[in-house]
PDB file of C-alpha atoms in Angstrom:
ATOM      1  CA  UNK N   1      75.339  -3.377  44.371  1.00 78.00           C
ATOM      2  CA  UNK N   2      73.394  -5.290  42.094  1.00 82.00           C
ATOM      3  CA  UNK N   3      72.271  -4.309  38.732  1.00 84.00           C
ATOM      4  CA  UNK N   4      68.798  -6.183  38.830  1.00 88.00           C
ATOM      5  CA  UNK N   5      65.457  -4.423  40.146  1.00 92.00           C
ATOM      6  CA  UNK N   6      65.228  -6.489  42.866  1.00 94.00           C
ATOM      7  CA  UNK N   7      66.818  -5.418  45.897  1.00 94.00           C
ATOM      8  CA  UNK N   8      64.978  -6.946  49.001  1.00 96.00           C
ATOM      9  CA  UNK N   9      67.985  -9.851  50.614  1.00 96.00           C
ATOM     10  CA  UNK N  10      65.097 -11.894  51.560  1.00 97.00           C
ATOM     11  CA  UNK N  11      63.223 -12.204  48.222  1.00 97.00           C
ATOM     12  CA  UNK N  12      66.808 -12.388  46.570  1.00 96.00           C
ATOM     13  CA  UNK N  13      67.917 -15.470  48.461  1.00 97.00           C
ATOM     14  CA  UNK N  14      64.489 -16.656  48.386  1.00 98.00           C
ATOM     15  CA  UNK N  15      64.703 -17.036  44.446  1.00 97.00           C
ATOM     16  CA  UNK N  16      68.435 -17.701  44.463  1.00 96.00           C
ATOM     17  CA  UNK N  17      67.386 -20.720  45.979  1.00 97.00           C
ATOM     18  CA  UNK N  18      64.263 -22.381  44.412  1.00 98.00           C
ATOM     19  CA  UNK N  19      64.285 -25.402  42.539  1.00 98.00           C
ATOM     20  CA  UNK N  20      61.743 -26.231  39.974  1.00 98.00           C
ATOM     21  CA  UNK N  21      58.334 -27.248  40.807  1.00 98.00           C
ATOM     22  CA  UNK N  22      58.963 -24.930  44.231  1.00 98.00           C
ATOM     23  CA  UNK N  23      56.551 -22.222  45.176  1.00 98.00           C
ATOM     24  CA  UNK N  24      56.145 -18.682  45.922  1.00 98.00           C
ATOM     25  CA  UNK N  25      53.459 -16.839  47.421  1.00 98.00           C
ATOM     26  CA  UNK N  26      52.631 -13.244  46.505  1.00 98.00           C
ATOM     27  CA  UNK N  27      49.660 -11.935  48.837  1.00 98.00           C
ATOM     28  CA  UNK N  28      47.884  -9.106  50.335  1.00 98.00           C
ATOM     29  CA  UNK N  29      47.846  -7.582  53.463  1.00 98.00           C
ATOM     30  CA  UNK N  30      45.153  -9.788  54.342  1.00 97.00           C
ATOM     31  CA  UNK N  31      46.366 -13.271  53.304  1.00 96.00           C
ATOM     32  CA  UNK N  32      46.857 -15.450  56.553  1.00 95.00           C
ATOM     33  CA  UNK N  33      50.445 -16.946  56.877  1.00 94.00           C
ATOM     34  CA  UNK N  34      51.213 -20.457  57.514  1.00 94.00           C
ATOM     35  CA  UNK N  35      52.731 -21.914  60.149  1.00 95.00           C
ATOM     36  CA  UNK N  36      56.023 -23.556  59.164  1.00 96.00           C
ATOM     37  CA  UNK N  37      56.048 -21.145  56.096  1.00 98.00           C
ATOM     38  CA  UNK N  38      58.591 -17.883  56.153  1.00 98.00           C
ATOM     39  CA  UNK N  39      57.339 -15.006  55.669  1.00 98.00           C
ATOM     40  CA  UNK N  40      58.778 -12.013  54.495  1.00 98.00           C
ATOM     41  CA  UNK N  41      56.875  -9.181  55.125  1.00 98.00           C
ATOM     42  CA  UNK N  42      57.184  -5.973  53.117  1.00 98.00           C
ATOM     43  CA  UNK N  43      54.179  -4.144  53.703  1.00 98.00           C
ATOM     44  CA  UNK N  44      54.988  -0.466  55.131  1.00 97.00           C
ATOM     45  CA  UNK N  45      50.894   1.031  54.714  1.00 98.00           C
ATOM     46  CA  UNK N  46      48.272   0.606  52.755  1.00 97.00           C
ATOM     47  CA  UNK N  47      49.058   0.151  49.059  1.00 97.00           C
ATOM     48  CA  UNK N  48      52.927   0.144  49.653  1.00 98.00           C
ATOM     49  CA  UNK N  49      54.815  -1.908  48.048  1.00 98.00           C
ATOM     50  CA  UNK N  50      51.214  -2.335  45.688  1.00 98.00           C
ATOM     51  CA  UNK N  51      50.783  -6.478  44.551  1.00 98.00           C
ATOM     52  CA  UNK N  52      51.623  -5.819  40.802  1.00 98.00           C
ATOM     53  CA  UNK N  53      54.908  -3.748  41.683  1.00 98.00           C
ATOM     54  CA  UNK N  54      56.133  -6.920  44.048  1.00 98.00           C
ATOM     55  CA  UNK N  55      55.257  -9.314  41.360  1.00 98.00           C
ATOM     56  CA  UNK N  56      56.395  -7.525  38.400  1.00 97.00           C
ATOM     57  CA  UNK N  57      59.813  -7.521  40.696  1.00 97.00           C
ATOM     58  CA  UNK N  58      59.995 -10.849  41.182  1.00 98.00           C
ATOM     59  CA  UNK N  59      59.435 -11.836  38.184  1.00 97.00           C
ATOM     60  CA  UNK N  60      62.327  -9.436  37.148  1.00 95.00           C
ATOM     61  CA  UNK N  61      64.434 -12.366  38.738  1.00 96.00           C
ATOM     62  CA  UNK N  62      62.473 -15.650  39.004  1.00 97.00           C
ATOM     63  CA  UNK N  63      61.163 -18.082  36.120  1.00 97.00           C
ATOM     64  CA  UNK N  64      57.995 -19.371  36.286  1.00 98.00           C
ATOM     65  CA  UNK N  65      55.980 -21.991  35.053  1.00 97.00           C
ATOM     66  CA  UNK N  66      52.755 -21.754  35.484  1.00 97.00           C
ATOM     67  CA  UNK N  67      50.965 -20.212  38.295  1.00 98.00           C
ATOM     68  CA  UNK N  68      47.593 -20.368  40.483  1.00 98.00           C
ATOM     69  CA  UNK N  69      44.739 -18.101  41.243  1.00 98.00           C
ATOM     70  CA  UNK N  70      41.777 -17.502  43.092  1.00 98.00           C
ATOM     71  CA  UNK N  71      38.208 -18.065  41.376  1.00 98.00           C
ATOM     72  CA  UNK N  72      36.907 -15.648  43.052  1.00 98.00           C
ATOM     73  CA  UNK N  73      39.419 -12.617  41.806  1.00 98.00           C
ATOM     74  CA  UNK N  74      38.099 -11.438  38.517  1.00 97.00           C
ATOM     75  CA  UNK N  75      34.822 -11.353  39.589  1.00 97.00           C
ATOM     76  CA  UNK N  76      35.488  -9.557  43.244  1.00 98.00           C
ATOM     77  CA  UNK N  77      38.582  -7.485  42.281  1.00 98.00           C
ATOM     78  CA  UNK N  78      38.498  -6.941  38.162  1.00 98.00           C
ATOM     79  CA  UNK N  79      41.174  -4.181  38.239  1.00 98.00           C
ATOM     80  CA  UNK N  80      44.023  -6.621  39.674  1.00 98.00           C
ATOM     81  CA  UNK N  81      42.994  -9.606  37.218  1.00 98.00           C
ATOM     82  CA  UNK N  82      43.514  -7.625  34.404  1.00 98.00           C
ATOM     83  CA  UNK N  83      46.685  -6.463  35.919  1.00 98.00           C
ATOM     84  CA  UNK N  84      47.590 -10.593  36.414  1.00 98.00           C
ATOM     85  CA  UNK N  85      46.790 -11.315  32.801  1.00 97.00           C
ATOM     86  CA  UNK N  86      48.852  -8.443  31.442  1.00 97.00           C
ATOM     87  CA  UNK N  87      52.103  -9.513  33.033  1.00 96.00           C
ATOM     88  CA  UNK N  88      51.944 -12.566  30.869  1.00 93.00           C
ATOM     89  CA  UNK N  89      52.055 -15.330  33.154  1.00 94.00           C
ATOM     90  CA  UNK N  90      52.185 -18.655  31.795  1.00 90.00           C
ATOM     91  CA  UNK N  91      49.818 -21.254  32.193  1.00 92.00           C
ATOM     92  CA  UNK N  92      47.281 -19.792  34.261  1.00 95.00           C
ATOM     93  CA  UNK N  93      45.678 -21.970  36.777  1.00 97.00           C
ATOM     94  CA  UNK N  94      42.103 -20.949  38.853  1.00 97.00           C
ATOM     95  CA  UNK N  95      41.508 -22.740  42.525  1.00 98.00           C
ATOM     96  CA  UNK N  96      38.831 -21.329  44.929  1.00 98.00           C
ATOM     97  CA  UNK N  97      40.679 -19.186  47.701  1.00 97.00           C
ATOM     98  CA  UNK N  98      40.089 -21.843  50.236  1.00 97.00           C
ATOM     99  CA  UNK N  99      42.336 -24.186  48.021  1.00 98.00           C
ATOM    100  CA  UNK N 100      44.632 -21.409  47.546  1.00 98.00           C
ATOM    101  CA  UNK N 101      45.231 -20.954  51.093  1.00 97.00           C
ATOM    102  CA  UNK N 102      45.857 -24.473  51.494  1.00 97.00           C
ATOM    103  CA  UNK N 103      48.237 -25.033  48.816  1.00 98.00           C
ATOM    104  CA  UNK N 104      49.930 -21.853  50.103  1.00 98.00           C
ATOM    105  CA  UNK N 105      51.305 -24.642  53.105  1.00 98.00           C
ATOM    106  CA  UNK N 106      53.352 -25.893  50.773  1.00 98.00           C
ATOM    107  CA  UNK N 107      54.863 -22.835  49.749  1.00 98.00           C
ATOM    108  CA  UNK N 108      58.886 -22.303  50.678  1.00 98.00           C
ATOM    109  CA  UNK N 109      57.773 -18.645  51.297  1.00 98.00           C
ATOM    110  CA  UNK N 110      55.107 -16.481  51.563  1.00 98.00           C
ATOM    111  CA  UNK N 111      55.490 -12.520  50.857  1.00 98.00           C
ATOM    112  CA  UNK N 112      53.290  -9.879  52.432  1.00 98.00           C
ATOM    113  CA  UNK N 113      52.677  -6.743  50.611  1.00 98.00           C
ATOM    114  CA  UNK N 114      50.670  -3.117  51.373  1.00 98.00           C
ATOM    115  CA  UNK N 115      47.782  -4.015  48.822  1.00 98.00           C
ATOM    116  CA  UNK N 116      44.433  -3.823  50.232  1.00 98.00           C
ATOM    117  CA  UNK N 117      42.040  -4.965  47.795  1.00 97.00           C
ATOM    118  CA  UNK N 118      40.766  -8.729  47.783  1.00 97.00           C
ATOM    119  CA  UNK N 119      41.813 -11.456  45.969  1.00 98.00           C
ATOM    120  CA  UNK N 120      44.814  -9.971  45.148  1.00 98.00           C
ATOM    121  CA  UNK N 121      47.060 -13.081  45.400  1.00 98.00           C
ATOM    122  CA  UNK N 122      49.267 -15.460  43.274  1.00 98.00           C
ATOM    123  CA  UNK N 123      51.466 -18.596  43.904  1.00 98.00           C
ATOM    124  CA  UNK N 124      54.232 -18.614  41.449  1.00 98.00           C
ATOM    125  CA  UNK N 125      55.950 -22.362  40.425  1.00 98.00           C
ATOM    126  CA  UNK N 126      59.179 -21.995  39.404  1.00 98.00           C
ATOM    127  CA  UNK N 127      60.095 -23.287  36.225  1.00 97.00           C
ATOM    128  CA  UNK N 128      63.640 -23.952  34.876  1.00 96.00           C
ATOM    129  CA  UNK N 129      65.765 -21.680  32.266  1.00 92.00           C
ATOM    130  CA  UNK N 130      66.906 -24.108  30.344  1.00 91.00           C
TER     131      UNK N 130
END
């Protein structure tokens, strides 16, 4: 069994398998998929898994480089941007949620969680470790 905290297969393999510059999607219950784009849904009810616990988990296993926002989140959902901003994330990047959802097309996944609150979304770009 592995020793890491994540334990999903899908989100696993999904990082086992990105190459730099490739990105992730981290969304709400509320963020429209993509057509063409996997999904990997993990939302069991409102608020489970939460956004901050799936992201803090993937980050557990997945460099990143920088990573987009919405505009619109610290102003419609302050709680969860201040959440974002403690994690650390590098290199910040804001884009209006429209442009997020379009850039999300190009994603090689896109993972559903339980949170219900807007806004709550990031696209993670994988960076290299060495």
């Amino acid at each position: 069994m592995k020793k890491s905290p994540l334990l999903n297969i899908a989100l696993s393999q999904l990082v086992a398998s990105l190459g730099h510059g490739d990105m992730v999607v981290i969304g709400d219950a509320g963020l429209p998929s993509q057509p063409g784009v996997p999904l990997i849904d993990l939302a069991l009810t409102r608020g489970i898994p939460g956004f901050i616990d799936t992201v803090t988990t993937v980050l557990s296993e997945m460099q990143v480089e920088h990573h987009f926002l919405a505009t619109e989140l610290p102003h419609h959902n302050p709680a969860i941007a201040a959440q974002v901003a403690a994690l650390g994330l590098p290199d910040a990047r804001r884009l209006s949620h429209e442009e997020f959802k379009q850039l999300s097309k190009r994603a090689r996944a896109i993972v559903r969680t339980g949170e219900c609150s807007p806004y709550a979304n990031v696209i993670l770009v994988a960076g290299v470790v060495f």
